[in-house]
Short mmCIF file of C-alpha atoms and ligand atoms in Angstrom, two decimals:
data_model
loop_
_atom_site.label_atom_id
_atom_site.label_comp_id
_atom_site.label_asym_id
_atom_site.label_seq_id
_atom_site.Cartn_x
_atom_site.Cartn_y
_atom_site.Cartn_z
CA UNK A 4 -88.67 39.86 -21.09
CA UNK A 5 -89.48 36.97 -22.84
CA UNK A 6 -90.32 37.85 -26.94
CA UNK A 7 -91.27 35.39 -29.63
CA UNK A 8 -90.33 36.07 -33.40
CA UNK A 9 -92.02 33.86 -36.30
CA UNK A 10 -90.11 34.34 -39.34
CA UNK A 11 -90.27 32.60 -42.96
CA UNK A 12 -88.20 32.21 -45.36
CA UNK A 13 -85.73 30.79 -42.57
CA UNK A 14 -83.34 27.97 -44.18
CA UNK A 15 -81.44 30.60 -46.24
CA UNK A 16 -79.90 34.11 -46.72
CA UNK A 17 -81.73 36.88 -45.17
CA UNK A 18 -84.35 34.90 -42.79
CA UNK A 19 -81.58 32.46 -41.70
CA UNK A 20 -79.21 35.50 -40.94
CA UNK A 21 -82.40 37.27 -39.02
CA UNK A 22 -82.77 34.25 -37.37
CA UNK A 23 -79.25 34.13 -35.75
CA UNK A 24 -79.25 37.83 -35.15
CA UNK A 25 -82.68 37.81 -32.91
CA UNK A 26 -81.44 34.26 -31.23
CA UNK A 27 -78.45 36.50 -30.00
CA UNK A 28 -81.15 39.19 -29.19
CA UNK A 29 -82.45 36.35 -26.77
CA UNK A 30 -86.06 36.20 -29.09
CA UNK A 31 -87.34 32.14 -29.16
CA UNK A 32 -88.44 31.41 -32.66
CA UNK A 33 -90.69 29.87 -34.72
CA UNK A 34 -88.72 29.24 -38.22
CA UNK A 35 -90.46 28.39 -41.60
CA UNK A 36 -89.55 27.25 -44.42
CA UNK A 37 -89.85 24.28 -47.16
CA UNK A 38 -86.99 22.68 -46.68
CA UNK A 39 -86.90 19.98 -43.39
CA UNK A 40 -83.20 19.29 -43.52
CA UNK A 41 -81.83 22.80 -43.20
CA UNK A 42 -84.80 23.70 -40.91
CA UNK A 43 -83.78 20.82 -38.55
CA UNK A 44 -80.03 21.97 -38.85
CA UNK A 45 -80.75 25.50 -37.70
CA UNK A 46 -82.77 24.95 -35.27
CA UNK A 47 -80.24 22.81 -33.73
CA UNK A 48 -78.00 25.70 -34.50
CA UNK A 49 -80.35 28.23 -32.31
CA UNK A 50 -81.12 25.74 -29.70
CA UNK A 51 -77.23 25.63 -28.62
CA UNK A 52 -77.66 29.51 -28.62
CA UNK A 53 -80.10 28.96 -25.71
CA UNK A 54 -83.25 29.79 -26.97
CA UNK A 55 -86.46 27.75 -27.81
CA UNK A 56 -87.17 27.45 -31.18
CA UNK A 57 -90.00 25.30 -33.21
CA UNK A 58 -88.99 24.62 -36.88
CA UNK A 59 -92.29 24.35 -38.92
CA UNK A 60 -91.78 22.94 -42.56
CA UNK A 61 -94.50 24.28 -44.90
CA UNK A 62 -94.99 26.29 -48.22
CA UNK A 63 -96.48 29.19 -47.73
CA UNK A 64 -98.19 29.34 -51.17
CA UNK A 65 -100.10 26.60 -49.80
CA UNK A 66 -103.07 28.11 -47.79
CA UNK A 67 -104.31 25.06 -45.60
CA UNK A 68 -100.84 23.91 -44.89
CA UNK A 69 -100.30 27.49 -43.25
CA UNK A 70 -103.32 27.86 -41.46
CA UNK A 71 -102.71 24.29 -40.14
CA UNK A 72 -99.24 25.43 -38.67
CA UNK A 73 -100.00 28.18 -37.15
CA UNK A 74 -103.36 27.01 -35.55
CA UNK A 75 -101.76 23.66 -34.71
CA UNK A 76 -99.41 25.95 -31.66
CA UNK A 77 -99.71 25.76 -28.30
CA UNK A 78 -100.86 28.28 -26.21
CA UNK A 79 -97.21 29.40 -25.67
CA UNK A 80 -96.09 29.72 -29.49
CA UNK A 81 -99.19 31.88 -30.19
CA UNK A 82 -97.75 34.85 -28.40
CA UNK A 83 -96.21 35.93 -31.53
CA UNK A 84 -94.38 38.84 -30.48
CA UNK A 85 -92.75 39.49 -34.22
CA UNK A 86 -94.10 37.84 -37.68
CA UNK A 87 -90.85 38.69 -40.33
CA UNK A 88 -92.42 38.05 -43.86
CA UNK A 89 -89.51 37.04 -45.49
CA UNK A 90 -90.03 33.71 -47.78
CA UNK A 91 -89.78 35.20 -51.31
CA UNK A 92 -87.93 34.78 -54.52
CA UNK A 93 -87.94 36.01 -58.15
CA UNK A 94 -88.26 33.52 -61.00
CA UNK A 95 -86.74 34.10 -64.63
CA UNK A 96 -85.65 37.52 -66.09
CA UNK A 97 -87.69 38.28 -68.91
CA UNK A 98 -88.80 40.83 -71.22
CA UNK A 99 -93.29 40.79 -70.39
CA UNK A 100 -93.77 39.33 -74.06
CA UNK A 101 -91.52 36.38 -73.27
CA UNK A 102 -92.06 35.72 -69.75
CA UNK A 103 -93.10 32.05 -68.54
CA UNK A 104 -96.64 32.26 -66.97
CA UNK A 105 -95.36 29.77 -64.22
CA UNK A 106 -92.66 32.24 -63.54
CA UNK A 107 -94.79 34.66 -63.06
CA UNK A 108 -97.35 32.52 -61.13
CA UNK A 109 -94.87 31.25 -58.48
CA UNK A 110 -93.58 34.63 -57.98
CA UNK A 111 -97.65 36.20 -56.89
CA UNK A 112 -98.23 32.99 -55.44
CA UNK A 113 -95.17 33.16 -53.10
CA UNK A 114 -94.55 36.97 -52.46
CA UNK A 115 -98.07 38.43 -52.65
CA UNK A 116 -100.35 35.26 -51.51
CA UNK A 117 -97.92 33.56 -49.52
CA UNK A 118 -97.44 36.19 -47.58
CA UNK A 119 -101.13 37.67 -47.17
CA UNK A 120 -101.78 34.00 -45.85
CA UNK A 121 -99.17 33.87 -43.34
CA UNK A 122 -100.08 37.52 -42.26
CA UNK A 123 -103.76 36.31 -42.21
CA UNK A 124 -103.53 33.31 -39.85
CA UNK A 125 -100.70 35.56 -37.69
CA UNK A 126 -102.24 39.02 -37.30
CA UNK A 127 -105.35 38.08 -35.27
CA UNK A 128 -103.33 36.19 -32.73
CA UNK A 129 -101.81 39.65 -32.38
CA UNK A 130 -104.86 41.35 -32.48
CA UNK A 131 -106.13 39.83 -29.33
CA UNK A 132 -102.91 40.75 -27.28
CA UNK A 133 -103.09 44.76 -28.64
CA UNK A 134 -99.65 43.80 -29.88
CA UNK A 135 -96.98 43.03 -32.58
CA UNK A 136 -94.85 44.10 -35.36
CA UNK A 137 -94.66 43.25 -38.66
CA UNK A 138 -91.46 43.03 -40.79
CA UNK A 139 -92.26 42.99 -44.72
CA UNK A 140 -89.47 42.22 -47.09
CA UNK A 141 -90.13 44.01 -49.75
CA UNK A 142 -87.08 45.27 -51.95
CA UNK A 143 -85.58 48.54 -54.13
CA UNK A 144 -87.60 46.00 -56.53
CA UNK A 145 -91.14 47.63 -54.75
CA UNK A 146 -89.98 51.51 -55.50
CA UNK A 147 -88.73 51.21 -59.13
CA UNK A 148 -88.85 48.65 -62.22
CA UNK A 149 -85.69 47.88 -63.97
CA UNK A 150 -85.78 45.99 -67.74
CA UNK A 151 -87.00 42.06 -67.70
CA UNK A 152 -87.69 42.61 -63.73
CA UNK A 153 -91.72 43.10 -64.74
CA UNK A 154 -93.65 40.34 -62.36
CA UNK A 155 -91.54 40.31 -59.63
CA UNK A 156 -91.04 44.64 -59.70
CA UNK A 157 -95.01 44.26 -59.12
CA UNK A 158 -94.90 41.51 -56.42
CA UNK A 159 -92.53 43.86 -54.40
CA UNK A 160 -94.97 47.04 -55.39
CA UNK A 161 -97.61 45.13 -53.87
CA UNK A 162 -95.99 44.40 -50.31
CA UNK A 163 -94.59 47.54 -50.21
CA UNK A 164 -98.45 48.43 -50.84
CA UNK A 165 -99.20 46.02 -48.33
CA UNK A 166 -97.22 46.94 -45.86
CA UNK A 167 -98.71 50.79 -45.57
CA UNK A 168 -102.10 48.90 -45.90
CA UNK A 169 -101.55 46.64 -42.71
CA UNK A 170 -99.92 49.73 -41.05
CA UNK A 171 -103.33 51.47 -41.26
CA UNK A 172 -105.58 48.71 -40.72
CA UNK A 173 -103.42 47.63 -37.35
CA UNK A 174 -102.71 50.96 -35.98
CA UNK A 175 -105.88 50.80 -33.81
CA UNK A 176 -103.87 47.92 -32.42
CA UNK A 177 -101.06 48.47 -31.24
CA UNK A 178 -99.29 46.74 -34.05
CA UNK A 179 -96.41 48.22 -36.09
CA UNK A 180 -95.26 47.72 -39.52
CA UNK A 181 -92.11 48.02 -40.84
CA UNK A 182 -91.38 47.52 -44.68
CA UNK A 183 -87.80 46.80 -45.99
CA UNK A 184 -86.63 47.49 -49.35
CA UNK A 185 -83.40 46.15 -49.77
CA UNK A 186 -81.13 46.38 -53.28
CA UNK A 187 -78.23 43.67 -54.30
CA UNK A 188 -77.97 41.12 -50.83
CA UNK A 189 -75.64 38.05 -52.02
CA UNK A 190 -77.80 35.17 -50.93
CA UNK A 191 -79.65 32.15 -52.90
CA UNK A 192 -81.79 34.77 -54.88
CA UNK A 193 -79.77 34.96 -57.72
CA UNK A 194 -79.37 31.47 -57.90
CA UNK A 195 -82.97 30.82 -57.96
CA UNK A 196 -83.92 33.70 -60.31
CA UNK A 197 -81.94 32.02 -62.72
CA UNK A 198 -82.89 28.22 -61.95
CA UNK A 199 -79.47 27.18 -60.81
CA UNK A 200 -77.34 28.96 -62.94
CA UNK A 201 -74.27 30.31 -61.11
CA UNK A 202 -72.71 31.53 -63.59
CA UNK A 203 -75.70 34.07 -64.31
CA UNK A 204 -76.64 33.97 -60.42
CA UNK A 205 -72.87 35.81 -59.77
CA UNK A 206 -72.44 37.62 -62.91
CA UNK A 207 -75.05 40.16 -61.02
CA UNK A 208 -72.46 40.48 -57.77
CA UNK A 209 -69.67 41.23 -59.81
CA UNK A 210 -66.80 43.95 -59.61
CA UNK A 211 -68.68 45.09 -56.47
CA UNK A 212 -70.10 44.33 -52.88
CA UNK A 213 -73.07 42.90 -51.91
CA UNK A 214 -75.08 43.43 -49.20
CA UNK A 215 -74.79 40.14 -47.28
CA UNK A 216 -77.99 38.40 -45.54
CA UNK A 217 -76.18 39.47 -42.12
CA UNK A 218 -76.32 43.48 -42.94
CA UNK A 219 -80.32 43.33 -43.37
CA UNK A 220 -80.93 41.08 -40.48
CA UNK A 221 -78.74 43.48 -38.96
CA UNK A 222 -81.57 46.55 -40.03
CA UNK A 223 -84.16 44.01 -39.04
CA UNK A 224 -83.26 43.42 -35.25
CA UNK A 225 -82.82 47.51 -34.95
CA UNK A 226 -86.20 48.13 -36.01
CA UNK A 227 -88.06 45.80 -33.60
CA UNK A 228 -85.99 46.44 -30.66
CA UNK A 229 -86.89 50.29 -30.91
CA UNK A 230 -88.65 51.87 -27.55
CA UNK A 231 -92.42 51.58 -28.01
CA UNK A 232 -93.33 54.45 -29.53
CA UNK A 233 -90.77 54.37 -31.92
CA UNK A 234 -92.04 52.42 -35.55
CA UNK A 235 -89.65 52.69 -38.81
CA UNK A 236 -92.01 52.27 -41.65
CA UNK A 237 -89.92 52.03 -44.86
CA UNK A 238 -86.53 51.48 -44.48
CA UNK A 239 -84.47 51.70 -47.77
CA UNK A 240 -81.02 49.45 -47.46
CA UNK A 241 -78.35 49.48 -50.70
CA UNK A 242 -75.10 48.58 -50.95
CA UNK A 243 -72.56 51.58 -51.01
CA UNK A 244 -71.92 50.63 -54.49
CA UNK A 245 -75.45 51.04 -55.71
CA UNK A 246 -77.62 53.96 -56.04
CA UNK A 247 -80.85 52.78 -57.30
CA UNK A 248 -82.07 49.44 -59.30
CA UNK A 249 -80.07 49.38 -62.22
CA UNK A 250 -76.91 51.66 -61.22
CA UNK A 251 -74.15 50.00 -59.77
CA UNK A 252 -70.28 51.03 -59.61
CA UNK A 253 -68.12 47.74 -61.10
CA UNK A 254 -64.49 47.59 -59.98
CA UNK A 255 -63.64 45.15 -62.54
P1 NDP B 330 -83.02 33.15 -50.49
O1 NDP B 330 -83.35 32.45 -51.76
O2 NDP B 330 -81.65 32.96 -49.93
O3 NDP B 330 -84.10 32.78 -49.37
C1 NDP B 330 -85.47 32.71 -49.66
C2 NDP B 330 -86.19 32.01 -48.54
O4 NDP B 330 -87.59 31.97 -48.86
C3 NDP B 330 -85.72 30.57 -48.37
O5 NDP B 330 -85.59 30.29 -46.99
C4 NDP B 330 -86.86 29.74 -48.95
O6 NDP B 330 -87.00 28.54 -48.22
C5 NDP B 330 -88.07 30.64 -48.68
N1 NDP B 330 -89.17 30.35 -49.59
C6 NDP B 330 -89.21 30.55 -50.93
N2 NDP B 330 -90.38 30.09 -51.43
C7 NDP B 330 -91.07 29.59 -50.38
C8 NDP B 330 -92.35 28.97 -50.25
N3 NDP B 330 -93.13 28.77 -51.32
N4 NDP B 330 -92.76 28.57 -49.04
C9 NDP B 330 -91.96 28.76 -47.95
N5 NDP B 330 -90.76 29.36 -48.00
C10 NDP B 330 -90.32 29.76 -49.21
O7 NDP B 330 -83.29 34.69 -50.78
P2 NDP B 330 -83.17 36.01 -49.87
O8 NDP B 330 -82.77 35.67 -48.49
O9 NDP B 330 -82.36 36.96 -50.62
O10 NDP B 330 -84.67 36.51 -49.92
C11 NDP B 330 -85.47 36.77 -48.78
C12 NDP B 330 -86.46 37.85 -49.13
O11 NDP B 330 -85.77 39.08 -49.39
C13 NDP B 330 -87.31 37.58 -50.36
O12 NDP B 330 -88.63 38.01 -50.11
C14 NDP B 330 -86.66 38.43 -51.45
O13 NDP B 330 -87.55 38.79 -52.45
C15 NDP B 330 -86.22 39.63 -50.62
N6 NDP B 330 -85.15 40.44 -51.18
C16 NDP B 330 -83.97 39.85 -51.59
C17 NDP B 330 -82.99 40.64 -52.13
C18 NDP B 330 -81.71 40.06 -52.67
O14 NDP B 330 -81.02 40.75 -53.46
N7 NDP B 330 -81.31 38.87 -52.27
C19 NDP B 330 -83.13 42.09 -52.24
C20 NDP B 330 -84.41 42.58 -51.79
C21 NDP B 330 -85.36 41.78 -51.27
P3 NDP B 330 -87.28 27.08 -48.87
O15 NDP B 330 -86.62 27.06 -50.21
O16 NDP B 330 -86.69 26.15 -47.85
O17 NDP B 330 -88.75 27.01 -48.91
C1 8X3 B 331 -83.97 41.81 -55.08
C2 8X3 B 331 -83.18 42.98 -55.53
O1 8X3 B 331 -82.66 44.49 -57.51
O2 8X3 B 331 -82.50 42.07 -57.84
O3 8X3 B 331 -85.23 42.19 -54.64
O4 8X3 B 331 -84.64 43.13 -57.63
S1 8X3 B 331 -83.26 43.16 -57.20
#
């Protein structure tokens, strides 16, 4: 059977890995994201895989500019069998007395706005059909804090919030809800959390392995390909050589 996915966040790291995993799954997708180039580039990508796909280039902190994509599908795109909430990022590393207000703006307005707004638009199309799931990335970042993490430890508390929120307000429709909470995954995060610096961005990865964008989609294609009756709410993914936020084994 025929099963759309929408998922954001899809021109790097975890959403572009998710995306190749569920093209393999046979899902047609609808990728987001706000970069054009690399959205053109993978959905050539997952077009040769044989599925449809329908890049749509917007930022979701920008409220019209989702609820024009979304209500701007046809009929056949708005059979949203999956919405993965993916498009995120942490700004800056800062103790709360020093931290930059747009930091911490662009951080709510992406991870808790952004994705209320995409969930918004989405979760009455699935409404109507008495269907869905919902895939929240949230991250080990949404169960504990861990020093200078601050805003972005209480963007993740809030979707992981979210996510048992939406779980109870969608149960009476058939819709499931699956949070992830994912530790260290070697991706662009790092490099964006510290505004292009690789030398800080890898410092983080060192003397150890990452999880790689590949290992969560991995997690990500298990949960929504579960029989039916079957919903993982909170699924917890580290890498073997982390136990929690801050402790992490170094071979160095
Ligand atoms: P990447 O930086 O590699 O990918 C982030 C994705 O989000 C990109 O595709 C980016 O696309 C998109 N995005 C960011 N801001 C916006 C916006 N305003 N509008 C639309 N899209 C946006 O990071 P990850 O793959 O690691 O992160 C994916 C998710 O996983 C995030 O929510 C992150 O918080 C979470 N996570 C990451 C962990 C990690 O260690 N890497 C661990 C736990 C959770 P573009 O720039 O094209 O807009
Ligand atoms: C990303 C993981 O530990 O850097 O959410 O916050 S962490």
């Amino acid at each position: 059977m025929e099963r759309i996915a929408f998922i954001t966040g899809a021109t790097s790291g975890i959403g572009r890995a998710t995306a190749i995993a569920f093209a393999r799954a046979g899902f047609n997708l609808l990728i987001s994201g706000r970069r054009q180039k690399l959205l053109d580039e993978l959905a050539a990508e997952l077009t040769e895989m044989g599925v449809r796909v329908l890049p749509l280039c917007f930022d979701v902190r920008k409220q019209q500019e989702v609820v024009a994509a979304i209500e701007g599908l046809d009929d056949y795109w708005k059979d949203i069998d999956v919405l993965v909430n993916n498009a995120g990022l942490a700004v800056g590393l800062a103790p709360i007395q020093d931290g930059l207000i747009d930091d911490w703006e662009r951080m709510i307005d992406t991870n808790i706005k952004g994705l209320l707004y995409v969930t918004r638009a989405v979760s009455p199309l699935m409404v109507k059909r008495q269907k869905g799931h919902i895939v929240n990335l949230a991250s080990i970042a949404g169960k504990e804090i861990y020093p200078n993490g601050n805003v972005y430890c209480a963007t993740k508390h809030a979707v992981d919030a979210l996510s048992r929120a939406m779980r109870n307000d969608l149960l009476k429709y058939n819709i499931l809800v699956t949070n992830i909470a994912p530790g260290k995954v070697e991706t662009e995060f790092s490099l964006v959390r510290f505004k292009g610096n690789k030398g800080a961005a890898d410092k983080g990865y060192e003397g150890m392995q990452p999880l790689s964008g590949e290992d969560v989609a991995d997690v990500i294609l298990y949960a929504v390909t579960r029989p039916s009756h079957v919903c993982l709410n909170d699924i917890v993914i580290m890498p073997s050589a982390q136990s929690n936020a801050r402790d992490v084994i170094r071979k160095l």
